[in-house]
XYZ file of N, CA, C and O in Angstrom:
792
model
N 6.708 37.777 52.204
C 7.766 38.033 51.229
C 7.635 39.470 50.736
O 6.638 40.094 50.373
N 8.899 39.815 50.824
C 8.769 41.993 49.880
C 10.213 41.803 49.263
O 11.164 41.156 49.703
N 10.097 42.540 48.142
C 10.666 43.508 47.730
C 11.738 44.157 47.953
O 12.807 44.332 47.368
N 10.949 44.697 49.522
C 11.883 45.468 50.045
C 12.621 45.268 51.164
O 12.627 45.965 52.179
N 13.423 43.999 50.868
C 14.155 42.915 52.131
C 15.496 43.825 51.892
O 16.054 43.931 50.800
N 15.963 44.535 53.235
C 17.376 45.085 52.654
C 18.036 44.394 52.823
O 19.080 45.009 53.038
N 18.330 42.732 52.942
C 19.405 42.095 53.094
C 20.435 42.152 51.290
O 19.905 42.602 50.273
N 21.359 41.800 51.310
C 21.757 41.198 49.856
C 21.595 40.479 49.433
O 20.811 39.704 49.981
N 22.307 40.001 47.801
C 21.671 38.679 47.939
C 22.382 37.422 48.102
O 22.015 36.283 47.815
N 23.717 37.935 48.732
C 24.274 36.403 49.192
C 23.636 36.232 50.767
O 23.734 35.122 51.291
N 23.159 37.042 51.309
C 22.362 37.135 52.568
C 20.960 36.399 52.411
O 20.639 35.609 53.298
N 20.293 36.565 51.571
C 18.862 35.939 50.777
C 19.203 34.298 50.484
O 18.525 33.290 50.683
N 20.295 34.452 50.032
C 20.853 33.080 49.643
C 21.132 32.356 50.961
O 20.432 31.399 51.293
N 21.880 32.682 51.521
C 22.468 31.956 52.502
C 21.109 31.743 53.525
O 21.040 30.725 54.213
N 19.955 32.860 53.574
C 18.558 32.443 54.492
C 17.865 31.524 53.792
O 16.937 30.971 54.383
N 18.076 31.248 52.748
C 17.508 29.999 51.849
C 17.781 28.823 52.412
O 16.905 28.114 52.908
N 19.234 28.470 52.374
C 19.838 27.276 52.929
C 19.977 26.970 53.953
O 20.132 25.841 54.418
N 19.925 28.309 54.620
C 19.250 27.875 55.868
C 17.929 27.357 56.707
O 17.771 26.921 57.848
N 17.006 27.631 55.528
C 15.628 27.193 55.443
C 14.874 28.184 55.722
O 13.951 27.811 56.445
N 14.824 29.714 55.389
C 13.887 30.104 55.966
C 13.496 30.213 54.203
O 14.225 30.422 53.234
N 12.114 29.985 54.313
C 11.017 29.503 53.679
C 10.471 30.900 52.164
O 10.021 30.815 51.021
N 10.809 31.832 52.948
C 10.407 32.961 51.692
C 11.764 33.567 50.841
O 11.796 33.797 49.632
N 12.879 33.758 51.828
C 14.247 34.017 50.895
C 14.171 34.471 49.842
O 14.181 35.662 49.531
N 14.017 32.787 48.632
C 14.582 32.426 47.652
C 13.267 33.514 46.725
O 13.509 34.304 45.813
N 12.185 33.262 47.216
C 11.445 33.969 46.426
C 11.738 35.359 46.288
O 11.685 35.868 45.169
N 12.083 36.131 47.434
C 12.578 37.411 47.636
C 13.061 37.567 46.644
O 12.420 38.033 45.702
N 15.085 37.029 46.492
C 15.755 36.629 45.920
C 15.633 37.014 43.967
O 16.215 37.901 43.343
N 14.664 35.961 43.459
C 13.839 35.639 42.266
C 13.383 36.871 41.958
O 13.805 37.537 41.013
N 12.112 37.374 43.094
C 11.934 38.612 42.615
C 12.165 39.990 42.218
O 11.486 40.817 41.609
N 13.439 39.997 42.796
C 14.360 41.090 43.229
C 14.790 41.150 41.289
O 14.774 42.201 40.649
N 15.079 40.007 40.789
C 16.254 39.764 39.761
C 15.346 39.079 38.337
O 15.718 39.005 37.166
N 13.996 38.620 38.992
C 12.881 38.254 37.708
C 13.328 38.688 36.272
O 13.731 37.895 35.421
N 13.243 39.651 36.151
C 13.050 40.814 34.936
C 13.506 40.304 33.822
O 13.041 40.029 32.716
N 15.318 40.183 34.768
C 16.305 40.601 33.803
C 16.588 39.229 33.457
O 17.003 38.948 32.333
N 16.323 38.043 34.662
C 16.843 36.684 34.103
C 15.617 36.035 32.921
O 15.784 35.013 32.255
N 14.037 37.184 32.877
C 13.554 36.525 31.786
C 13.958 37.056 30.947
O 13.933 36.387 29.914
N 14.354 38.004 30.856
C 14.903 39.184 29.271
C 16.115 37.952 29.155
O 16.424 37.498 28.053
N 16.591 37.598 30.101
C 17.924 36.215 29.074
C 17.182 35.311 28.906
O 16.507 35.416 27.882
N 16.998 34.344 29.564
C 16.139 33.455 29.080
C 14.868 33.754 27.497
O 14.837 32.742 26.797
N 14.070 34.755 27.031
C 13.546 35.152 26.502
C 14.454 35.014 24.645
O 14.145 34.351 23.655
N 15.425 35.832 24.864
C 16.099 35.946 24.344
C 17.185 34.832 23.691
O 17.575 34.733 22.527
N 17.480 34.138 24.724
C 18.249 33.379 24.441
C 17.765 31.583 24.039
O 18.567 30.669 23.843
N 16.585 31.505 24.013
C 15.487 30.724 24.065
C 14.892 31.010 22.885
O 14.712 29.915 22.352
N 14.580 31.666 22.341
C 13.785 32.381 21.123
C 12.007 32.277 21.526
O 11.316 33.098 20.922
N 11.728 31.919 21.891
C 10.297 31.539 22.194
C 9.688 31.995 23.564
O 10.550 32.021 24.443
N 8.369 32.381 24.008
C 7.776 33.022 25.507
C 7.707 31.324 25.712
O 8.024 31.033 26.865
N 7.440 30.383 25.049
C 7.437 29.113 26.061
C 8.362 28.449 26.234
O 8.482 27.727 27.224
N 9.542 28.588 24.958
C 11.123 27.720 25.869
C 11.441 28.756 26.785
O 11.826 28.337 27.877
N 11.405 29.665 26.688
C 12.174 30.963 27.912
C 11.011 30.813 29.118
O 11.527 30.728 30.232
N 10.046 30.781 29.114
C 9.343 30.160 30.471
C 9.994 28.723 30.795
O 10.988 28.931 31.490
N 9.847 27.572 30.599
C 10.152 25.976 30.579
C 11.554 26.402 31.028
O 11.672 26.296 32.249
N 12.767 26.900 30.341
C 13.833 27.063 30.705
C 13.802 27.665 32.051
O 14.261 27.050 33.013
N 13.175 29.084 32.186
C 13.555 30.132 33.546
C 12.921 28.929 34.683
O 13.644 28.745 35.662
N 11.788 28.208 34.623
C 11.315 27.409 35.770
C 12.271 26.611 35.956
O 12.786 26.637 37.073
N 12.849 25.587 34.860
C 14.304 24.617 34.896
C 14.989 25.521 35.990
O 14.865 25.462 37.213
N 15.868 26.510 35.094
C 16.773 27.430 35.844
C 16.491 27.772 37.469
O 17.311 27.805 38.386
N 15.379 27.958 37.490
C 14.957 28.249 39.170
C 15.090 27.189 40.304
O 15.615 27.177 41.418
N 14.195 26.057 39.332
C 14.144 24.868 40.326
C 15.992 24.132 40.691
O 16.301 23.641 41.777
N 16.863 24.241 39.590
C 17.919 24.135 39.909
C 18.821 24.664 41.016
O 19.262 24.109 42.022
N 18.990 26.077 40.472
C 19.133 27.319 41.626
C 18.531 26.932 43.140
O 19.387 26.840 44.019
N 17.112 26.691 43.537
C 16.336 26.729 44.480
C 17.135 25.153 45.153
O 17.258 25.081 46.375
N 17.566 24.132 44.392
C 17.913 23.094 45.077
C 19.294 22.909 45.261
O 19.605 22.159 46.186
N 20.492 23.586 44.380
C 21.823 23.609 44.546
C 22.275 25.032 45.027
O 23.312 25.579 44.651
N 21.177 25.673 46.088
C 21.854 27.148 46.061
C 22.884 26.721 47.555
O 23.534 27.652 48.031
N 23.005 25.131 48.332
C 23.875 25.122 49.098
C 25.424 25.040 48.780
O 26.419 25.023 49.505
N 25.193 24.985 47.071
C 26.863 24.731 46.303
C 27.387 26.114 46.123
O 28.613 26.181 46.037
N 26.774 27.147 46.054
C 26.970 28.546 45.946
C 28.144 28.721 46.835
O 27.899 28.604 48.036
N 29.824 29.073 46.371
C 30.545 29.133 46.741
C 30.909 30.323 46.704
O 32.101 30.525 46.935
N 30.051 31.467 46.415
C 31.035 32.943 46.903
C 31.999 33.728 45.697
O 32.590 34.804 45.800
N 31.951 33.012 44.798
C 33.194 33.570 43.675
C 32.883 34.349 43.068
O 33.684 35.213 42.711
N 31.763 34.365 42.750
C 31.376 34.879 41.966
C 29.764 35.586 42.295
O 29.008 34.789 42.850
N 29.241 36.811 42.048
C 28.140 37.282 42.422
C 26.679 36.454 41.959
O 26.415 35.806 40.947
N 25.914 36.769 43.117
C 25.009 35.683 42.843
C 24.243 36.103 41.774
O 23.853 35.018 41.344
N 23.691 37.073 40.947
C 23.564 37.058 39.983
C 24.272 36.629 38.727
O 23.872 36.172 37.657
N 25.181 36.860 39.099
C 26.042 36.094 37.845
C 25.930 34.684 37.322
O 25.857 34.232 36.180
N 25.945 33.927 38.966
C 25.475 32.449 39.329
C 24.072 32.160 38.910
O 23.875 31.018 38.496
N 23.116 32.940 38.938
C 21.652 32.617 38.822
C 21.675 32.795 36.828
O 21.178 32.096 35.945
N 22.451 33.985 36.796
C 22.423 33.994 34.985
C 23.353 33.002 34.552
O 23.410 32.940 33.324
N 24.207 32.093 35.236
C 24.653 31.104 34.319
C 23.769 29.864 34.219
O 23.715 29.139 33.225
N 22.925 29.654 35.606
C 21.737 28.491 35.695
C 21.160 28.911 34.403
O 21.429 28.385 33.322
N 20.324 29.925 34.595
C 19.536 30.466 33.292
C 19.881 30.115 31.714
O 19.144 29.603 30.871
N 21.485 30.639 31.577
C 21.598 30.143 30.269
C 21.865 29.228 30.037
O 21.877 28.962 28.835
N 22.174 28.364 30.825
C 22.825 27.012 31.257
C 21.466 26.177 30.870
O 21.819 25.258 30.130
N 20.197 26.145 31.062
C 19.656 25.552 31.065
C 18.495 26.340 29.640
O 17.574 25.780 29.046
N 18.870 27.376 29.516
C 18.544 28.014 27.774
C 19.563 26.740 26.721
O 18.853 26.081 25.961
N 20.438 26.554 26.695
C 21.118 26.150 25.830
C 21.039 24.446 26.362
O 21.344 23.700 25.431
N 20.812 23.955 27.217
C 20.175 22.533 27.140
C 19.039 22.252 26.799
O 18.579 21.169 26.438
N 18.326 23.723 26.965
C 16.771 23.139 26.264
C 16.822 23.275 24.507
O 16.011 22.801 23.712
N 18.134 24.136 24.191
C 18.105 24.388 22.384
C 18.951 22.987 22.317
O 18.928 22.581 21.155
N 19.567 22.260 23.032
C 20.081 20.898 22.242
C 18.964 20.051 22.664
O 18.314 19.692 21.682
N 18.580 19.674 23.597
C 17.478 18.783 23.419
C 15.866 19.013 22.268
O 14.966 18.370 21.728
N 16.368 20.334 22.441
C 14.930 20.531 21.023
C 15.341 21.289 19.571
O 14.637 22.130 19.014
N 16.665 20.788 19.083
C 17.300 21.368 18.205
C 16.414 20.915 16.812
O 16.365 21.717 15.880
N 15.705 19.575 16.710
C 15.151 19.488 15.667
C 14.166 19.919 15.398
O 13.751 19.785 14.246
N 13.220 20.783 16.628
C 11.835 21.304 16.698
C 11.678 22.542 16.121
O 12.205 23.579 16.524
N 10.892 22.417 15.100
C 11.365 24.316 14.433
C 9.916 24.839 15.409
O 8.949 24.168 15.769
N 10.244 26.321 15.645
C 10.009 27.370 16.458
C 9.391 28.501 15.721
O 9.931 29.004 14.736
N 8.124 28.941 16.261
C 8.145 30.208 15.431
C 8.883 31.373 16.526
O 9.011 30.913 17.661
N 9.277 32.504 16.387
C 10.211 33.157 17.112
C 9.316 33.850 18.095
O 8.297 34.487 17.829
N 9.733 33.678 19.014
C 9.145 34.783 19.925
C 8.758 36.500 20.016
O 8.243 37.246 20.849
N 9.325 36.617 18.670
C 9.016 37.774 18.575
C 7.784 38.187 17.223
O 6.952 39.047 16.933
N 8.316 37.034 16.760
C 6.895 36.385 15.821
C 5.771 36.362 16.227
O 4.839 36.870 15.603
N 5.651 35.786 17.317
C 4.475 35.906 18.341
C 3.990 37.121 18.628
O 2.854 37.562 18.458
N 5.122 37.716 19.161
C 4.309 38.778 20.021
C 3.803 40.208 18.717
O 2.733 40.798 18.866
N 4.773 40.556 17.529
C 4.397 40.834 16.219
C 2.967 40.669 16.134
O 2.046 41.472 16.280
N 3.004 39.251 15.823
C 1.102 38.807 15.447
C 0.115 39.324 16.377
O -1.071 39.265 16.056
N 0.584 40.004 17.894
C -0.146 40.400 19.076
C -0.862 41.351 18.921
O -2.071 41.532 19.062
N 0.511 42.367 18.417
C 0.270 43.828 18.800
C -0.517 44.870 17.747
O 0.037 45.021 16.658
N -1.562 45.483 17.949
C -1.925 46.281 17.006
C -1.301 47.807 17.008
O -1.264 48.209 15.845
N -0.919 48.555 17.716
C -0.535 49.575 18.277
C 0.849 50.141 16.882
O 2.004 49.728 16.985
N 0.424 51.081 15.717
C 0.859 51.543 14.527
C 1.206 52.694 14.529
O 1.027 53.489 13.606
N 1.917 52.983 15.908
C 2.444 54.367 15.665
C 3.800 54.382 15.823
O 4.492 55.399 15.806
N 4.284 52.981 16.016
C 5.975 52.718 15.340
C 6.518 51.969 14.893
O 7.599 51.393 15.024
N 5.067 51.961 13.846
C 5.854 50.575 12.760
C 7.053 50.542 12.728
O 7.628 49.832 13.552
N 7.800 51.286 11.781
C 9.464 51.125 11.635
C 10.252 50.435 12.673
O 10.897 49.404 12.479
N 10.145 51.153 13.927
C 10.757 50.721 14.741
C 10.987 49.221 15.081
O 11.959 48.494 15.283
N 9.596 49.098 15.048
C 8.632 47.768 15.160
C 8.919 46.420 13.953
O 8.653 45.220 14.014
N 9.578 47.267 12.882
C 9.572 46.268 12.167
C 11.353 45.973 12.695
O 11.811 44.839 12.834
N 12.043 47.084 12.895
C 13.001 46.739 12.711
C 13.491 46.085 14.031
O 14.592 45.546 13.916
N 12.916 46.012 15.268
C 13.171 45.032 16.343
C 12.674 43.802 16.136
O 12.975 42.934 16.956
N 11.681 43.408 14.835
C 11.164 42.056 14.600
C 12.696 41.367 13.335
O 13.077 40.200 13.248
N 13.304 42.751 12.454
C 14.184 41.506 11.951
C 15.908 41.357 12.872
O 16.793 40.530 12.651
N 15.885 42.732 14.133
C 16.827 42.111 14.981
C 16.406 41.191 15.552
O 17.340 40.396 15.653
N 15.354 40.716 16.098
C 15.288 39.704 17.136
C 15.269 38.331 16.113
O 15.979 37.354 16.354
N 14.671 38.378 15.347
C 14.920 37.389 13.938
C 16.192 36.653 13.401
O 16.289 35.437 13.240
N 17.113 37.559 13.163
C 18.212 37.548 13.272
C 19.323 37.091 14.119
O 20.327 36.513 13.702
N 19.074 37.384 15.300
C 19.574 36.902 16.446
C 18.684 35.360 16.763
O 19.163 34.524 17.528
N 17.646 35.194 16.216
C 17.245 33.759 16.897
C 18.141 32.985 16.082
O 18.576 31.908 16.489
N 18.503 33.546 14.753
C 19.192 32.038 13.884
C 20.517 32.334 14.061
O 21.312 32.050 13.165
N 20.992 33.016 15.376
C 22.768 32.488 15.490
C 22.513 31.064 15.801
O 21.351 30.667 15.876
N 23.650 30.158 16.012
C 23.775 29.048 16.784
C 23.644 29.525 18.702
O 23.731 30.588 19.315
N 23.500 28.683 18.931
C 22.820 29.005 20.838
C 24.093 29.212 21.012
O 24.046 30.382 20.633
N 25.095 29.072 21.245
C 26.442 29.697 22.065
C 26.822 30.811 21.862
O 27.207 31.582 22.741
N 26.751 31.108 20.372
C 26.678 32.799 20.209
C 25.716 33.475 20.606
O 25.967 34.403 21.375
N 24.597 33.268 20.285
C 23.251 33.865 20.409
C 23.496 34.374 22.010
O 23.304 35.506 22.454
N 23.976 33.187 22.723
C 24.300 33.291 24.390
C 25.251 34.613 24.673
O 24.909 35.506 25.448
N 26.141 34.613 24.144
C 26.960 35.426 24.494
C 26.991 37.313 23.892
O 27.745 38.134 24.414
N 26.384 37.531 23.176
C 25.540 38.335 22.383
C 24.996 38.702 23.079
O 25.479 39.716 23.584
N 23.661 38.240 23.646
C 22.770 38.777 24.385
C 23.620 39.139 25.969
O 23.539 40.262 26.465
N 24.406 38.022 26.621
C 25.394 38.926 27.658
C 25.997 40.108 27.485
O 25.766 40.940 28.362
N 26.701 40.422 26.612
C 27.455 41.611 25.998
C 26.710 42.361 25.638
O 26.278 43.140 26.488
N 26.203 42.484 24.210
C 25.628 43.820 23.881
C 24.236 44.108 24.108
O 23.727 45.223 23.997
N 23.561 42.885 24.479
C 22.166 43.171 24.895
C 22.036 43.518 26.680
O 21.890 44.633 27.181
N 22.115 42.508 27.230
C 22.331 42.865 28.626
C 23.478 43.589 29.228
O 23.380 43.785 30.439
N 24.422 43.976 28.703
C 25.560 45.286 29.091
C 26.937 44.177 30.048
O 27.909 44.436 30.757
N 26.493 43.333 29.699
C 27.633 42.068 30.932
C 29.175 42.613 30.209
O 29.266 42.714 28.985
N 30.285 42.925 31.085
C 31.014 43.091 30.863
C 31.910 41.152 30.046
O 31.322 40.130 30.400
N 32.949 41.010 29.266
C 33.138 40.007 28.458
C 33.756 39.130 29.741
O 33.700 37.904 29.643
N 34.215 39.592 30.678
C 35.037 38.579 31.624
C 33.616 38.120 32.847
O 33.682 36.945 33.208
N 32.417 38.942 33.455
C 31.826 38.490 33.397
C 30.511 37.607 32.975
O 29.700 37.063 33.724
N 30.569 37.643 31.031
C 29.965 37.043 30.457
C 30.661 35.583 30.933
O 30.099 34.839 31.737
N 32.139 35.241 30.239
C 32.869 34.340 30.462
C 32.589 33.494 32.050
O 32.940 32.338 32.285
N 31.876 34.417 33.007
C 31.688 33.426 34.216
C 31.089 32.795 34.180
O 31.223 31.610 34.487
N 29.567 33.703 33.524
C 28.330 33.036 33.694
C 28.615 31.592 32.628
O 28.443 30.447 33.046
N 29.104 31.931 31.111
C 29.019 31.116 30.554
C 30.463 29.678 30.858
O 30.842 28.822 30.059
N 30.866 29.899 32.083
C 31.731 29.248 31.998
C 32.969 28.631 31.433
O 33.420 27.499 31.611
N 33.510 29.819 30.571
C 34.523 29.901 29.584
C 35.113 30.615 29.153
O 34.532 31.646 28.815
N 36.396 30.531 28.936
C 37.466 31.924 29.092
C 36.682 32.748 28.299
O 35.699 32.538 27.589
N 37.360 33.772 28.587
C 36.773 35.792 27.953
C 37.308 35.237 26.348
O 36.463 35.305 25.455
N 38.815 34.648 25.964
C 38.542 34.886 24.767
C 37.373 33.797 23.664
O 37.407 33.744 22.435
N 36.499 33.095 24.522
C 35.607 32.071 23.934
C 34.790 33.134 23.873
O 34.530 33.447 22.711
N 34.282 33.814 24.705
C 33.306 34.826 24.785
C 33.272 35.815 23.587
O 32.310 36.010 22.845
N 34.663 36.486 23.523
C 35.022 37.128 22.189
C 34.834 36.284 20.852
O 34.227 36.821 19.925
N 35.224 35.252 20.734
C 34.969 34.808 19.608
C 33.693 34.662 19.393
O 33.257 34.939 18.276
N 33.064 34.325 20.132
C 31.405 34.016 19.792
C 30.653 35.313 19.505
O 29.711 35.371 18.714
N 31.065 36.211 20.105
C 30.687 37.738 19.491
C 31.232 38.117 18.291
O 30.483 38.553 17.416
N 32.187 38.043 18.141
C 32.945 38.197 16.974
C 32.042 37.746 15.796
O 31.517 38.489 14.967
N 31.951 36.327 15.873
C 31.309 35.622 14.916
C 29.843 36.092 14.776
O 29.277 36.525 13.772
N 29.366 35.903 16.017
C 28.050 36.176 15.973
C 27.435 37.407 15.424
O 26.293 37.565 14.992
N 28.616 38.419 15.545
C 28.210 40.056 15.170
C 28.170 39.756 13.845
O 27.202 40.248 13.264
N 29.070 38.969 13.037
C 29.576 39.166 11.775
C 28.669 38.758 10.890
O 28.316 39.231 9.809
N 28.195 37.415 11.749
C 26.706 36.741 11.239
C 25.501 38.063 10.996
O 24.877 38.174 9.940
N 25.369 38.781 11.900
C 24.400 40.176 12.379
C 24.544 40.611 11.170
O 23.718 40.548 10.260
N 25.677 41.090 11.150
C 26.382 42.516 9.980
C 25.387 41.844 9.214
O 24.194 42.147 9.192
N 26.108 40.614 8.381
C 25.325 39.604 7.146
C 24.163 39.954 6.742
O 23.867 40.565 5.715
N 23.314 39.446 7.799
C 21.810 39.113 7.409
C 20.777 40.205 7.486
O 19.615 40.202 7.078
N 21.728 41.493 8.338
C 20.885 42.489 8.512
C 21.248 43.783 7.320
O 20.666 44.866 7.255
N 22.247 43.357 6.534
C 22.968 44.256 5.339
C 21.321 45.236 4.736
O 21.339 46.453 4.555
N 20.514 44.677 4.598
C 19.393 44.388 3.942
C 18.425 46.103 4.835
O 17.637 46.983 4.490
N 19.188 45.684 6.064
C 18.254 47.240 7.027
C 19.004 48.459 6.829
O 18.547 49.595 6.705
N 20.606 47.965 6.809
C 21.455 49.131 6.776
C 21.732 50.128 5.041
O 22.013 51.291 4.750
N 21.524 49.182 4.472
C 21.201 49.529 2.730
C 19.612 48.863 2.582
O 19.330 47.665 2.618
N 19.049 49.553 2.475
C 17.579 49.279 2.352
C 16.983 49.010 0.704
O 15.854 48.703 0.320
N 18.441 49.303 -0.175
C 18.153 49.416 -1.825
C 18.680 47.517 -2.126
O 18.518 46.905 -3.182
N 19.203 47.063 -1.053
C 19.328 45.721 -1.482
C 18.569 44.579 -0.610
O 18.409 44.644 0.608
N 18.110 43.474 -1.488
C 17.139 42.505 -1.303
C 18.264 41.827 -0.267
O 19.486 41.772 -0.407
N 17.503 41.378 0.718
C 17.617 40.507 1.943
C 18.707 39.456 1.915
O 18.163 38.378 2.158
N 20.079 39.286 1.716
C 20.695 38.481 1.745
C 21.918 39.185 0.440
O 22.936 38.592 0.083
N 21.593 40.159 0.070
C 22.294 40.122 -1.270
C 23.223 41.223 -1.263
O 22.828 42.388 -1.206
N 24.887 40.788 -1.338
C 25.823 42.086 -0.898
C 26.224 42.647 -1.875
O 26.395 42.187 -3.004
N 26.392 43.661 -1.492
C 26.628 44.884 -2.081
C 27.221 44.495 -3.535
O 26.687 44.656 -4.632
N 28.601 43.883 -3.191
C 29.268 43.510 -4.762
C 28.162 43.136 -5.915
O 28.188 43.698 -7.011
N 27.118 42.066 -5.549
C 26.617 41.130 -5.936
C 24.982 41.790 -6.546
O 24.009 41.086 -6.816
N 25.052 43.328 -6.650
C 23.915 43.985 -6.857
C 24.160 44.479 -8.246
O 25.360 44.731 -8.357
N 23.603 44.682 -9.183
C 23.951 45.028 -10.229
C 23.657 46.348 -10.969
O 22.457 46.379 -11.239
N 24.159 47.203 -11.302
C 23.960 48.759 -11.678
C 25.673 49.424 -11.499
O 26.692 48.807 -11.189
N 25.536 50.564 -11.753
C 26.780 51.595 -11.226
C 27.101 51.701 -9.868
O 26.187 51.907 -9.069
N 28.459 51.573 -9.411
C 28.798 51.897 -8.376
C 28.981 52.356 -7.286
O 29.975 52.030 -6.637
């Protein structure tokens, strides 16, 4: 297995189903990265976004003979992915989580960008407590760069579902993050609702 297979990857795909034996891994590896940065993300946790990306794979690896061409196979592999991100947040919706970025926070000692550091711990924070359909579509759009009509593939639902869930989801953002962008008001508390001169 390499890396550096110049086939594509509906070519990788299609040597899959045909059985040759390393393909799919090719395939996986070629595209790893970016389907854990969704999964990761869209999961809130390094162990639902692992549990999910293996779901997502083993799916992929056994229905890649349904792969009909419409759509690019990445696109197809990132809808398994979130597809199976957002079945693992309804089946474990009552399980509270510490965030994955919580985690990795508690990891790191390295203090030469705090700020930065703090302030990717209350975006990613932030973004874990959308609801999973926004959170989903969010991370397609403005995190991973997915244009809105191919967000809408992966997620299987018209562009303007896609928009709305950004919409909302940003608005949710604006909200909770008021607190980074005016740094003189306490965490939740808007502007009107602060008390002094104008």
């Amino acid at each position: 297995m390499t890396d550096m297979d110049p086939r594509t990857d509906a070519q990788l795909l299609a040597a899959h189903v045909q059985g040759e034996t390393d393909a799919f891994g090719v395939l996986f590896s070629r595209h790893r990265d970016r389907l854990w940065a969704v999964a990761l993300r869209t999961s809130g946790s390094p162990d639902d976004a692992a549990d999910a990306l293996q779901d997502a794979m083993v799916a992929a690896f056994r229905r890649a003979g349904s792969f009909r061409g419409e759509a690019a196979v990445t696109t197809w592999l990132h809808r398994i992915v979130v597809n199976a991100c957002l079945d693992q947040h309804r089946r474990r919706k009552s399980r509270p989580t510490t965030t994955w970025i919580e985690t990795l926070h508690e990891r790191e000692h390295d203090h030469d960008d705090v700020a930065n550091r703090e302030l990717q711990i209350e975006l990613e924070r932030a973004l874990s407590e959308l609801p999973a359909e926004q959170r989903a579509a969010i991370v397609l759009v403005d995190v991973q760069g997915y244009s809105v009509d191919d967000a809408a593939t992966i997620l299987e639902c018209p562009t303007g579902t896609v928009k709305s869930r950004c919409s909302r989801g940003r608005a949710k953002l604006a909200k909770r993050l008021e607190h980074v962008r005016n740094p003189d008001l306490a965490p939740g508390v808007l502007p009107e609702q602060q008390g002094g001169e104008p």
